[in-house]
Short mmCIF file of C-alpha atoms in Angstrom, two decimals:
data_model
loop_
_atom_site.label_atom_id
_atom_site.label_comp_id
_atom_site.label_asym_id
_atom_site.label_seq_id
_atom_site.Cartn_x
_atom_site.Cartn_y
_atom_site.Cartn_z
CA UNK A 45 17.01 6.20 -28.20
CA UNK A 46 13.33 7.88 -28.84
CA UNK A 47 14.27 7.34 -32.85
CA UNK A 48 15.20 3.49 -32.38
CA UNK A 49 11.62 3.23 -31.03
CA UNK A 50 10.09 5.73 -34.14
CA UNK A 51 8.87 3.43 -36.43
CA UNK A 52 7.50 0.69 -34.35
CA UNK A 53 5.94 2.89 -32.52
CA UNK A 54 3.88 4.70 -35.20
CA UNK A 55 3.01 0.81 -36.74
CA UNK A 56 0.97 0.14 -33.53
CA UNK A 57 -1.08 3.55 -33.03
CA UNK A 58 -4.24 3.31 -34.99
CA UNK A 59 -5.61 0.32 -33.15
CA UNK A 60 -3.37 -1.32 -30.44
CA UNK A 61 -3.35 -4.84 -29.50
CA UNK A 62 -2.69 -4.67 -25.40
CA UNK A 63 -2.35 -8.71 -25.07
CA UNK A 64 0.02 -9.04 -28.11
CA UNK A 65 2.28 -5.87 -26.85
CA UNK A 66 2.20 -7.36 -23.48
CA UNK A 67 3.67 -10.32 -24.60
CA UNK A 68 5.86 -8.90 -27.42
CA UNK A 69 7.33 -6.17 -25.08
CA UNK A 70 7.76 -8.75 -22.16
CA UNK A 71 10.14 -10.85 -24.17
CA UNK A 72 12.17 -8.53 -25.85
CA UNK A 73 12.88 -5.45 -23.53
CA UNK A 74 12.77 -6.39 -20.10
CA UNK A 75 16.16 -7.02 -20.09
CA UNK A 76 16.94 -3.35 -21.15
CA UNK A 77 14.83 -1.42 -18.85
CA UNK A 78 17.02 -0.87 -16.40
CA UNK A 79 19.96 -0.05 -18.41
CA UNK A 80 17.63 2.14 -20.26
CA UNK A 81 16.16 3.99 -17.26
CA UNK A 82 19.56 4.44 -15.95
CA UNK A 83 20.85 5.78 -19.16
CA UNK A 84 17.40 8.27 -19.08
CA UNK A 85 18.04 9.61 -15.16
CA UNK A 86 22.02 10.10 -16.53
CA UNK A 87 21.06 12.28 -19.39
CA UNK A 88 18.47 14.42 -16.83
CA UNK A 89 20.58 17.85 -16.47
CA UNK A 90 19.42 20.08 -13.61
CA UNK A 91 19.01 24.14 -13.36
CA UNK A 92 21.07 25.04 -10.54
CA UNK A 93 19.41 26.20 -8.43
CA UNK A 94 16.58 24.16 -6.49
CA UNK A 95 13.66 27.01 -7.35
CA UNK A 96 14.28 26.69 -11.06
CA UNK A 97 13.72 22.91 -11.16
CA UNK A 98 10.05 22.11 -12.34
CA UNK A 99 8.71 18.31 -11.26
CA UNK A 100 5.01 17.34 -12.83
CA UNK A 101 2.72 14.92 -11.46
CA UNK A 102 -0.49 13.60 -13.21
CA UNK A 103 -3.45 12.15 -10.87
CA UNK A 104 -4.95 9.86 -13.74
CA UNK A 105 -8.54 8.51 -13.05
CA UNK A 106 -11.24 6.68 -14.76
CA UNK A 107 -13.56 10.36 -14.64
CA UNK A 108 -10.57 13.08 -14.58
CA UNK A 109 -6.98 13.98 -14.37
CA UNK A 110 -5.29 16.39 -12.07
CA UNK A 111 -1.82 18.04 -13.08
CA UNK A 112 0.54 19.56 -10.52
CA UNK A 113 4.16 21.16 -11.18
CA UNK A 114 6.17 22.28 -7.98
CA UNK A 115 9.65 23.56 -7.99
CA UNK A 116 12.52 21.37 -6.13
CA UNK A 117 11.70 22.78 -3.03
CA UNK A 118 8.60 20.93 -3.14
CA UNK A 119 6.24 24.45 -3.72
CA UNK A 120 2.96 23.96 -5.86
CA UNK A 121 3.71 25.84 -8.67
CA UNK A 122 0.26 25.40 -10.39
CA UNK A 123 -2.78 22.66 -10.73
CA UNK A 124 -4.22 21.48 -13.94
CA UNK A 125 -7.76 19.47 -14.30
CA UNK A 126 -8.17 17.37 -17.00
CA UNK A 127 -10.15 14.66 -18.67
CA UNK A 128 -9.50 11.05 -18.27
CA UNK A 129 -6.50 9.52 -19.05
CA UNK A 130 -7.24 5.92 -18.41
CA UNK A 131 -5.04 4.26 -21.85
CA UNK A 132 -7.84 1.03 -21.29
CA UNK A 133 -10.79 3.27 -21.93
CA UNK A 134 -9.20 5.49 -24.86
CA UNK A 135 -6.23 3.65 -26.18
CA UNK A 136 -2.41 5.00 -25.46
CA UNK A 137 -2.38 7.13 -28.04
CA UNK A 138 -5.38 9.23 -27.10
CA UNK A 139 -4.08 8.91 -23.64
CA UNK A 140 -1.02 10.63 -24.45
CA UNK A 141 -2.34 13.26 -26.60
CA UNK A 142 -4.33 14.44 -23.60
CA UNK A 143 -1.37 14.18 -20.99
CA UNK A 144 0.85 16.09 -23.47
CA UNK A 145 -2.43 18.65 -23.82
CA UNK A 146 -2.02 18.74 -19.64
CA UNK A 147 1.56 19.75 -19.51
CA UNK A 148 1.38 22.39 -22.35
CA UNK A 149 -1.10 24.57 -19.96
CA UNK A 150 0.87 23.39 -17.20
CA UNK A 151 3.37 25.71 -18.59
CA UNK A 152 1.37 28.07 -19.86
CA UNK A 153 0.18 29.00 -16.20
CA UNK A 154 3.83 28.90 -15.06
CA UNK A 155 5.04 30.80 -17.87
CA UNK A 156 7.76 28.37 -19.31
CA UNK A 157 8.17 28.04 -23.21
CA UNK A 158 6.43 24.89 -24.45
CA UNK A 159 9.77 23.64 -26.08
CA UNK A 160 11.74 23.71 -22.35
CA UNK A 161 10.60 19.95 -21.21
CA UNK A 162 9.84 19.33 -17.39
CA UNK A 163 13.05 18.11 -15.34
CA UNK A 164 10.69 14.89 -14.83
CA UNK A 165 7.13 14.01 -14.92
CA UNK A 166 5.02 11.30 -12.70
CA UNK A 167 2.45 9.61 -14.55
CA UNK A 168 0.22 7.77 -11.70
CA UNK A 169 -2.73 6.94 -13.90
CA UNK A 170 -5.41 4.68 -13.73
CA UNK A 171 -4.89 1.51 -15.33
CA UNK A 172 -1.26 1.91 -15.13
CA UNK A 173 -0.57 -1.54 -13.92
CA UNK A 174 1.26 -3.35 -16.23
CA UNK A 175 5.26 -3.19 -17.16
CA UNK A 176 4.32 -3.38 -20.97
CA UNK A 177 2.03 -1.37 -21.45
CA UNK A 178 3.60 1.24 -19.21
CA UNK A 179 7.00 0.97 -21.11
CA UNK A 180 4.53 1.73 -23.92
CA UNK A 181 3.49 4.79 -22.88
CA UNK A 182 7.06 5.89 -22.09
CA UNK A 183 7.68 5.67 -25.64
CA UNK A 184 4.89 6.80 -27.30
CA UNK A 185 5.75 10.31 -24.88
CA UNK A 186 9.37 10.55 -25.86
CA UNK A 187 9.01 9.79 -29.69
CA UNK A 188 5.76 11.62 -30.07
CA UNK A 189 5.83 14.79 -27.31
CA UNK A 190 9.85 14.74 -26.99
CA UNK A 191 9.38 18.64 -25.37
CA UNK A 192 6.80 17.61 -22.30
CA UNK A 193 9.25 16.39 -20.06
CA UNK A 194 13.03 14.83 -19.74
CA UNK A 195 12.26 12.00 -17.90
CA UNK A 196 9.53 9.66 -16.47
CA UNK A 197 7.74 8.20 -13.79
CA UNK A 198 5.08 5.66 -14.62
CA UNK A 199 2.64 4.03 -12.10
CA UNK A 200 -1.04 3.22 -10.88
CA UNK A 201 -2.88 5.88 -9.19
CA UNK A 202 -3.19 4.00 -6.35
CA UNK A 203 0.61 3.86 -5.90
CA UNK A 204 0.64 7.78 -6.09
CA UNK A 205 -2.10 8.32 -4.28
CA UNK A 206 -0.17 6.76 -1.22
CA UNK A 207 2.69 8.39 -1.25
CA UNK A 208 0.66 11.53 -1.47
CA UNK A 209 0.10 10.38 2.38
CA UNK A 210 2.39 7.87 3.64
CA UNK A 211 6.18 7.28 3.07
CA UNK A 212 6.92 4.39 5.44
CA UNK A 213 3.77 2.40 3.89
CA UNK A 214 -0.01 1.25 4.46
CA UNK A 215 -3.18 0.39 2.02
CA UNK A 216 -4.53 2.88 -0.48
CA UNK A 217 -8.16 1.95 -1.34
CA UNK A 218 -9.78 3.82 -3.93
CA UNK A 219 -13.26 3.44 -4.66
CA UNK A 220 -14.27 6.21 -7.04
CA UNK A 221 -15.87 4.99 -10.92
CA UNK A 222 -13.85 1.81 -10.49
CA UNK A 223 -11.83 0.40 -7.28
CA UNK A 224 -8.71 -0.82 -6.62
CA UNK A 225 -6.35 -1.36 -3.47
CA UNK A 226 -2.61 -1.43 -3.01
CA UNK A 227 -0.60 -2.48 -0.01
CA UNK A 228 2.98 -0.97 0.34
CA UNK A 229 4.89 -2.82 2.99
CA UNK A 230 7.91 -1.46 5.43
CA UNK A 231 10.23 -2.88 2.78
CA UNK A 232 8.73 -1.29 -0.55
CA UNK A 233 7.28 -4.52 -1.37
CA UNK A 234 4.06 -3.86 -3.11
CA UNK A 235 1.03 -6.60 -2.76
CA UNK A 236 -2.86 -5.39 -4.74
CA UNK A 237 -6.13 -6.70 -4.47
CA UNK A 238 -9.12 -5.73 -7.29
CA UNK A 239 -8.42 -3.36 -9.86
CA UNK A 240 -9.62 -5.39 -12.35
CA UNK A 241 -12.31 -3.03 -14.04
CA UNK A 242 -16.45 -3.25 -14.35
CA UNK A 243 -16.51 -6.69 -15.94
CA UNK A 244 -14.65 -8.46 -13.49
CA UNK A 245 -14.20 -6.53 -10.51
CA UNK A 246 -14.98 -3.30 -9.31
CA UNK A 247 -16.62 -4.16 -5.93
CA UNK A 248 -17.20 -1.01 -3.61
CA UNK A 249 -17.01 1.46 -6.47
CA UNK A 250 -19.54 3.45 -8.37
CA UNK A 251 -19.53 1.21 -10.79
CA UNK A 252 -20.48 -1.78 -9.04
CA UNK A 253 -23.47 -0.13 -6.98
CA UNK A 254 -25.08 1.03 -10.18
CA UNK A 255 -24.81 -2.37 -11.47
CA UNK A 256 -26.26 -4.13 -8.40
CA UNK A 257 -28.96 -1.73 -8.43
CA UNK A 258 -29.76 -2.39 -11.88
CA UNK A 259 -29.18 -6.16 -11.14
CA UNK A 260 -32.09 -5.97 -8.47
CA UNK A 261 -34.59 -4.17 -10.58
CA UNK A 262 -34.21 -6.71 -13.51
CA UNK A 263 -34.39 -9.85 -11.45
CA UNK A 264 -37.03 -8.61 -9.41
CA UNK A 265 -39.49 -7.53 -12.51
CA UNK A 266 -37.97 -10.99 -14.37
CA UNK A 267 -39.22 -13.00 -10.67
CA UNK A 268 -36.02 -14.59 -11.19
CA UNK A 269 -35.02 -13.17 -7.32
CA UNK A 270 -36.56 -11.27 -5.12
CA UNK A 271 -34.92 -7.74 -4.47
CA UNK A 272 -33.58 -7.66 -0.64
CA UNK A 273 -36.04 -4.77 -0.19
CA UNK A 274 -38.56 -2.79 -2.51
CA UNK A 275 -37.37 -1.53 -5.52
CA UNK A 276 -40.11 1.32 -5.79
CA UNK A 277 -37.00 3.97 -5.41
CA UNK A 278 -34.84 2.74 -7.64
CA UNK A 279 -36.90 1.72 -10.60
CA UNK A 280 -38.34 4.97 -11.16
CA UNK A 281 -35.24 6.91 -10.56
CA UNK A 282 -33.63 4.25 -13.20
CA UNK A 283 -35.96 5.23 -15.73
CA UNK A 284 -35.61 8.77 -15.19
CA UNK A 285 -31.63 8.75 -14.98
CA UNK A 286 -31.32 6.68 -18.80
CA UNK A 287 -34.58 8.34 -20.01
CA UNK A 288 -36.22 5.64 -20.53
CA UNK A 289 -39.39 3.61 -20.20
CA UNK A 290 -38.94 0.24 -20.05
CA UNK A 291 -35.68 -2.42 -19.61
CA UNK A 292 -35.49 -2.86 -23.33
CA UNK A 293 -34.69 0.38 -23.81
CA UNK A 294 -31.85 0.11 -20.84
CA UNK A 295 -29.67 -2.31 -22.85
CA UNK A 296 -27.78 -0.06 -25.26
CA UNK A 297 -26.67 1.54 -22.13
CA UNK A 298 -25.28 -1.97 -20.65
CA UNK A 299 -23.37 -2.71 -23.99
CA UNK A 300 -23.39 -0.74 -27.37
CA UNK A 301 -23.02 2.34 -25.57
CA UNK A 302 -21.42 1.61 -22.50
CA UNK A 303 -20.13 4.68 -20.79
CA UNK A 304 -18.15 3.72 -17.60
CA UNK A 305 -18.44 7.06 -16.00
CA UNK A 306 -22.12 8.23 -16.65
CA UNK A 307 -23.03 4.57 -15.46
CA UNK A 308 -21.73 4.91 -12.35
CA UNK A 309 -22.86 8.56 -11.83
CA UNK A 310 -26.05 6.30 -11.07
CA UNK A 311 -24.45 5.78 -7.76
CA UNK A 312 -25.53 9.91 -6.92
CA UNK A 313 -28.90 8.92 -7.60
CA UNK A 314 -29.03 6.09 -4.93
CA UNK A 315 -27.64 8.65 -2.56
CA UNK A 316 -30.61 10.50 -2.94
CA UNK A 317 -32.65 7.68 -1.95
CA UNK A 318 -30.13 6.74 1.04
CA UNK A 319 -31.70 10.43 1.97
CA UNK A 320 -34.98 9.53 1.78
CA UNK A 321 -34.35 6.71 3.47
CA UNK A 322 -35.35 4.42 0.65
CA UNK A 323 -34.39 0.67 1.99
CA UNK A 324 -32.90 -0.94 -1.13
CA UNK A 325 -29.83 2.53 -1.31
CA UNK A 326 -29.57 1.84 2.25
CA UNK A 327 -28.87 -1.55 1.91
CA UNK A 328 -26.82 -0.97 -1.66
CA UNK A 329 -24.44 1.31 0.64
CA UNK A 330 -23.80 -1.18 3.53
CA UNK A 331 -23.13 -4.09 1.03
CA UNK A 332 -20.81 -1.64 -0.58
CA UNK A 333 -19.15 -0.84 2.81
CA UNK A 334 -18.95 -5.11 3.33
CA UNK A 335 -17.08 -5.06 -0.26
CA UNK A 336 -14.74 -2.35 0.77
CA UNK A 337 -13.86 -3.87 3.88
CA UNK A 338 -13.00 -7.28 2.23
CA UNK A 339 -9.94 -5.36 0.33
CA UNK A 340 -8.91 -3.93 3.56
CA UNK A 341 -9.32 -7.57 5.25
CA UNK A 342 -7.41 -9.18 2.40
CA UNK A 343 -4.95 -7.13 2.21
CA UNK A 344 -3.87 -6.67 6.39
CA UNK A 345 -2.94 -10.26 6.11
CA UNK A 346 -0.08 -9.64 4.22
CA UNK A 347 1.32 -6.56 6.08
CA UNK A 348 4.19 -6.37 8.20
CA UNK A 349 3.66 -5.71 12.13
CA UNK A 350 5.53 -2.55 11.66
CA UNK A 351 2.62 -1.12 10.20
CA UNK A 352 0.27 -2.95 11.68
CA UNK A 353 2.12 -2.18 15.59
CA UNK A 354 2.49 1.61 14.70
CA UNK A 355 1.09 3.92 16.51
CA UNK A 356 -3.40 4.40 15.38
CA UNK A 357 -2.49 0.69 13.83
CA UNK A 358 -2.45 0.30 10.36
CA UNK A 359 -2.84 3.24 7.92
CA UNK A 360 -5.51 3.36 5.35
CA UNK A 361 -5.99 5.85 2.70
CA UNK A 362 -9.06 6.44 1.15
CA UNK A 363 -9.58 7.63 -1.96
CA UNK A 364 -12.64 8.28 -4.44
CA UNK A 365 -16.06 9.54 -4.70
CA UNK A 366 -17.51 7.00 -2.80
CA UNK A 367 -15.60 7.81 0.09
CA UNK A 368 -17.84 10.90 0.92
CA UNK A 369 -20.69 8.44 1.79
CA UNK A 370 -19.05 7.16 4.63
CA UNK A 371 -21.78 7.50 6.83
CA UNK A 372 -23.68 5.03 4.45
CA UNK A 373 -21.13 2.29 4.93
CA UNK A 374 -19.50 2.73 8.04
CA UNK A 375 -21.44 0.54 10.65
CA UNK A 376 -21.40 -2.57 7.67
CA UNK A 377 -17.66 -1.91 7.10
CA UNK A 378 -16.42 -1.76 10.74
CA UNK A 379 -18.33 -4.79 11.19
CA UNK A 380 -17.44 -7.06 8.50
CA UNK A 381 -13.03 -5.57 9.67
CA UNK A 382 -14.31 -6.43 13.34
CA UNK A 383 -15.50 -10.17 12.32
CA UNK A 384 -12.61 -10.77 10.32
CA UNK A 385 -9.91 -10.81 13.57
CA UNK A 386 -7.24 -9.79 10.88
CA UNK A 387 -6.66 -6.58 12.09
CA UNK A 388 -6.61 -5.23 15.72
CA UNK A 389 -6.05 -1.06 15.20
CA UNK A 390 -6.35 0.67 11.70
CA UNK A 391 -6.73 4.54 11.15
CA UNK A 392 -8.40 6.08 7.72
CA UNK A 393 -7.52 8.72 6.59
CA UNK A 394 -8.28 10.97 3.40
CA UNK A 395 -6.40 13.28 1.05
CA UNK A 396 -6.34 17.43 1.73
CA UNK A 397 -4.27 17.58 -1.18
CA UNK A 398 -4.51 16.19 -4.92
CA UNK A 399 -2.35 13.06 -4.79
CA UNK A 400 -1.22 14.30 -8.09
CA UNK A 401 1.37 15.53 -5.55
CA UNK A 402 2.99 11.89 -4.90
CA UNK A 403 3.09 11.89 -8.44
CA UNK A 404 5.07 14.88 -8.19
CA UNK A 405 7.14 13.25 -5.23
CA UNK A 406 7.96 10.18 -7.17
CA UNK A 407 9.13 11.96 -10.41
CA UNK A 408 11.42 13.77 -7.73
CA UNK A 409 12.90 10.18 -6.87
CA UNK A 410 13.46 9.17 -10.25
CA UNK A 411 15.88 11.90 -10.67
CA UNK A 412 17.17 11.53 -7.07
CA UNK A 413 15.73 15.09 -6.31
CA UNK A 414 15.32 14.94 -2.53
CA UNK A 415 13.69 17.85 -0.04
CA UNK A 416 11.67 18.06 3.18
CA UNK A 417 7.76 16.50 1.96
CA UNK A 418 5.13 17.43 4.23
CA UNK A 419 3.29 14.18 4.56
CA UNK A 420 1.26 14.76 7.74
CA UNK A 421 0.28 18.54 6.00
CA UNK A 422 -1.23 16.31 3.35
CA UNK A 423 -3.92 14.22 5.10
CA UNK A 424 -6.65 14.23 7.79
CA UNK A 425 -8.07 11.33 9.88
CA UNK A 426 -11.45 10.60 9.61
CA UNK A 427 -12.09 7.45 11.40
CA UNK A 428 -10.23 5.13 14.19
CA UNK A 429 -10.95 1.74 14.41
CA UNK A 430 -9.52 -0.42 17.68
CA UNK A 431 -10.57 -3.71 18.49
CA UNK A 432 -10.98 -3.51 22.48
CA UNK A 433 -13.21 -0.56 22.09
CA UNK A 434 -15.53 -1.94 19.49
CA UNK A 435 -19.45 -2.24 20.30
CA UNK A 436 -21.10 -3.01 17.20
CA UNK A 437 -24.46 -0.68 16.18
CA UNK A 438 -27.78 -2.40 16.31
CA UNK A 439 -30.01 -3.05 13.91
CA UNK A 440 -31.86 -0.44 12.64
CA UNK A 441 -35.75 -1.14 13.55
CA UNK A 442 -37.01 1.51 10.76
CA UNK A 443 -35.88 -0.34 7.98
CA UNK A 444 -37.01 -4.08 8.88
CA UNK A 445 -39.76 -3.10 9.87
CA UNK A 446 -40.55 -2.15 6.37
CA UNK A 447 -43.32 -4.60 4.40
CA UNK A 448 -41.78 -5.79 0.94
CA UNK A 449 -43.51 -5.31 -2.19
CA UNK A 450 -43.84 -8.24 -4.42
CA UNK A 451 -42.73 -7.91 -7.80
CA UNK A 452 -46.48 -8.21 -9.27
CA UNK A 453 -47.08 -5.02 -7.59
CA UNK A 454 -44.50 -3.17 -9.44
CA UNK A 455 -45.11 -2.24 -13.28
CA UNK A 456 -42.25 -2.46 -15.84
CA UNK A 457 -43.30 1.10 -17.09
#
């Protein structure tokens, strides 16, 4: 099967065409992957005895990559970091050059010959949303890196994320460099909101804060639109952050240089001025919390009443960077889930545990692997929300009470 797929494979490596493949792949092999993934788990041959089976799962971001093997008794064997391995950002090739890189010290630290391939491999990785390019990416492993595993499975992180957490279902959010949401009803059906990357999308990510700071600043100094509050904060730490002096200098960043992740690592300097109580961070984070929310708002309406009826309401698992500025977003979040009267109970709840580990539990399920998974060992709660009990915060006097600056009294460098 892998050298059918040899040649066409190596034809599209150097520069690959996502839209073409898409539509290429779509017509002629959707009506073989399922014969084809049944002929894969059939060929899957395992050890024995349950502690001698090895299961990988990769945790694929936009910033980094987290590898974990466990045996078939569902013990963590060993935990990889790696770099990205979002195949947008880098291409599939690169992207599978660094997941093969993954599994090889994978082994290492288990002490398992390079040549003795996993018993099956999850691949929940960011940007890992479409059937194509996915089936891609299946190929490019097997032809390319025939030893790293014997079988596959391929998904978004959000999808592993969740069943890091939750096995009867709920909403992932993850809102780390860029933001997405899944919904996973009682019947495995599968409904998204966002994803969609920076140019689109992106709301209540890092992403998207840096750019709405940046976004203030320039129409502010332009006196196209007047920033909400006073950009004397954010300017300056702007400057400092891209070394430079003036917006001019700024634009390289924004296109000829673009780099996703160090533009949103913006995001920690606004949370320095959310400490010093700088007005325009403050009111970044609560218009990022409102963002957030609207996933969350959008996607309740299409859940079932079993999750929404079960006991703390319905589940919601956060995910991401962002996440540990909660206390920035919570009152504007609550609020905008409160208005909405789509939702009367939700819990959120956060990871303990990489959720390269529902990678792991998924690449157990493609080779109908089953044991006992800990699921309640593998979260905590951090926040109950309940619709009877809700008093909303007040306004906080400090910050309108503070006099705006006009943009003439703000230099450009």
């Amino acid at each position: 099967m892998a050298g059918k797929r040899k040649g066409k494979g190596k034809g599209k490596r150097k520069k690959v065409d996502e839209y073409e493949l898409r539509r290429e792949i779509r017509k002629q092999r959707r009506s073989t992957i399922l014969s084809e993934d049944q002929l894969v788990m059939s060929e899957v041959k395992l050890p024995e005895h349950p502690e001698e089976i090895r299961i990988g799962g990769i945790e694929g971001g936009a910033t980094y990559s987290t590898l974990v093997i466990i045996d078939g008794e569902g013990t963590q064997l060993t935990e990889i970091k790696g770099p990205s391995t979002n195949h947008w950002q880098f291409g599939i090739e690169e992207t599978t050059a660094r997941i093969n890189a993954m599994v090889e010290r994978g082994k290492q630290m288990i002490e398992i010959p390079d040549f003795v391939p996993l018993d099956s491999l999850g691949l929940c990785l960011s940007g890992c949303e479409e059937e194509a390019t996915n089936q891609l990416i299946l190929e490019t492993m097997q032809t390319k890196y025939p030893n790293v595993a014997k079988t596959y499975f391929i998904s978004s992180d959000t999808l592993g994320s969740l069943r890091t957490a939750l096995d009867t279902g709920g909403i992932v959010l993850i809102a780390g460099t860029g933001s997405n949401a899944l919904l996973v009803n009682s019947d495995g059906k599968i409904e998204s909101c966002g994803g969609w990357g920076h140019f689109i999308g992106d709301e209540g990510s890092g992403s998207w804060i840096a750019h709405r700071a940046c976004k203030y600043v320039f129409d502010h100094l332009d006196d196209f639109a007047q920033s909400p509050k006073p950009i004397n904060y954010v300017w300056p730490a702007m400057r400092h952050y891209f070394n430079i002096t003036n917006r001019k200098e700024l634009l390289p960043h924004f296109y000829v240089n673009f780099n996703k992740t160090f533009y949103s690592m913006f995001t920690k300097e606004i949370v320095i001025g959310c400490e010093k109580k700088d007005p325009l961070c403050l009111h970044l984070f609560k218009e990022n919390g409102i963002m957030l929310a609207k996933h969350i708002i959008a996607l309740s309406k299409k859940a079932h009443n079993e999750l929404k009826l079960a006991h703390g309401g319905l589940k919601i698992l956060c995910v991401g960077s962002v996440w540990k500025s909660w206390d920035l977003m919570r009152n504007a979040f609550v609020n905008e889930i409160h208005e909405s009267k789509t939702v009367d109970e939700l819990t959120m709840i956060r990871l303990t545990v990489s959720s390269g580990i529902g990678a792991c539990y998924l690449a157990a399920e493609k080779i109908n692997w089953v044991f006992t998974k800990p699921y309640e060992k593998n979260f905590e709660v951090f926040y109950r929300y309940k619709r009877e009990n809700y008093v909303k915060p007040q306004e906080d006097l400090t910050e309108s009470s503070i006099v705006f600056v006009p943009c003439s009294d703000v230099k450009e460098d």
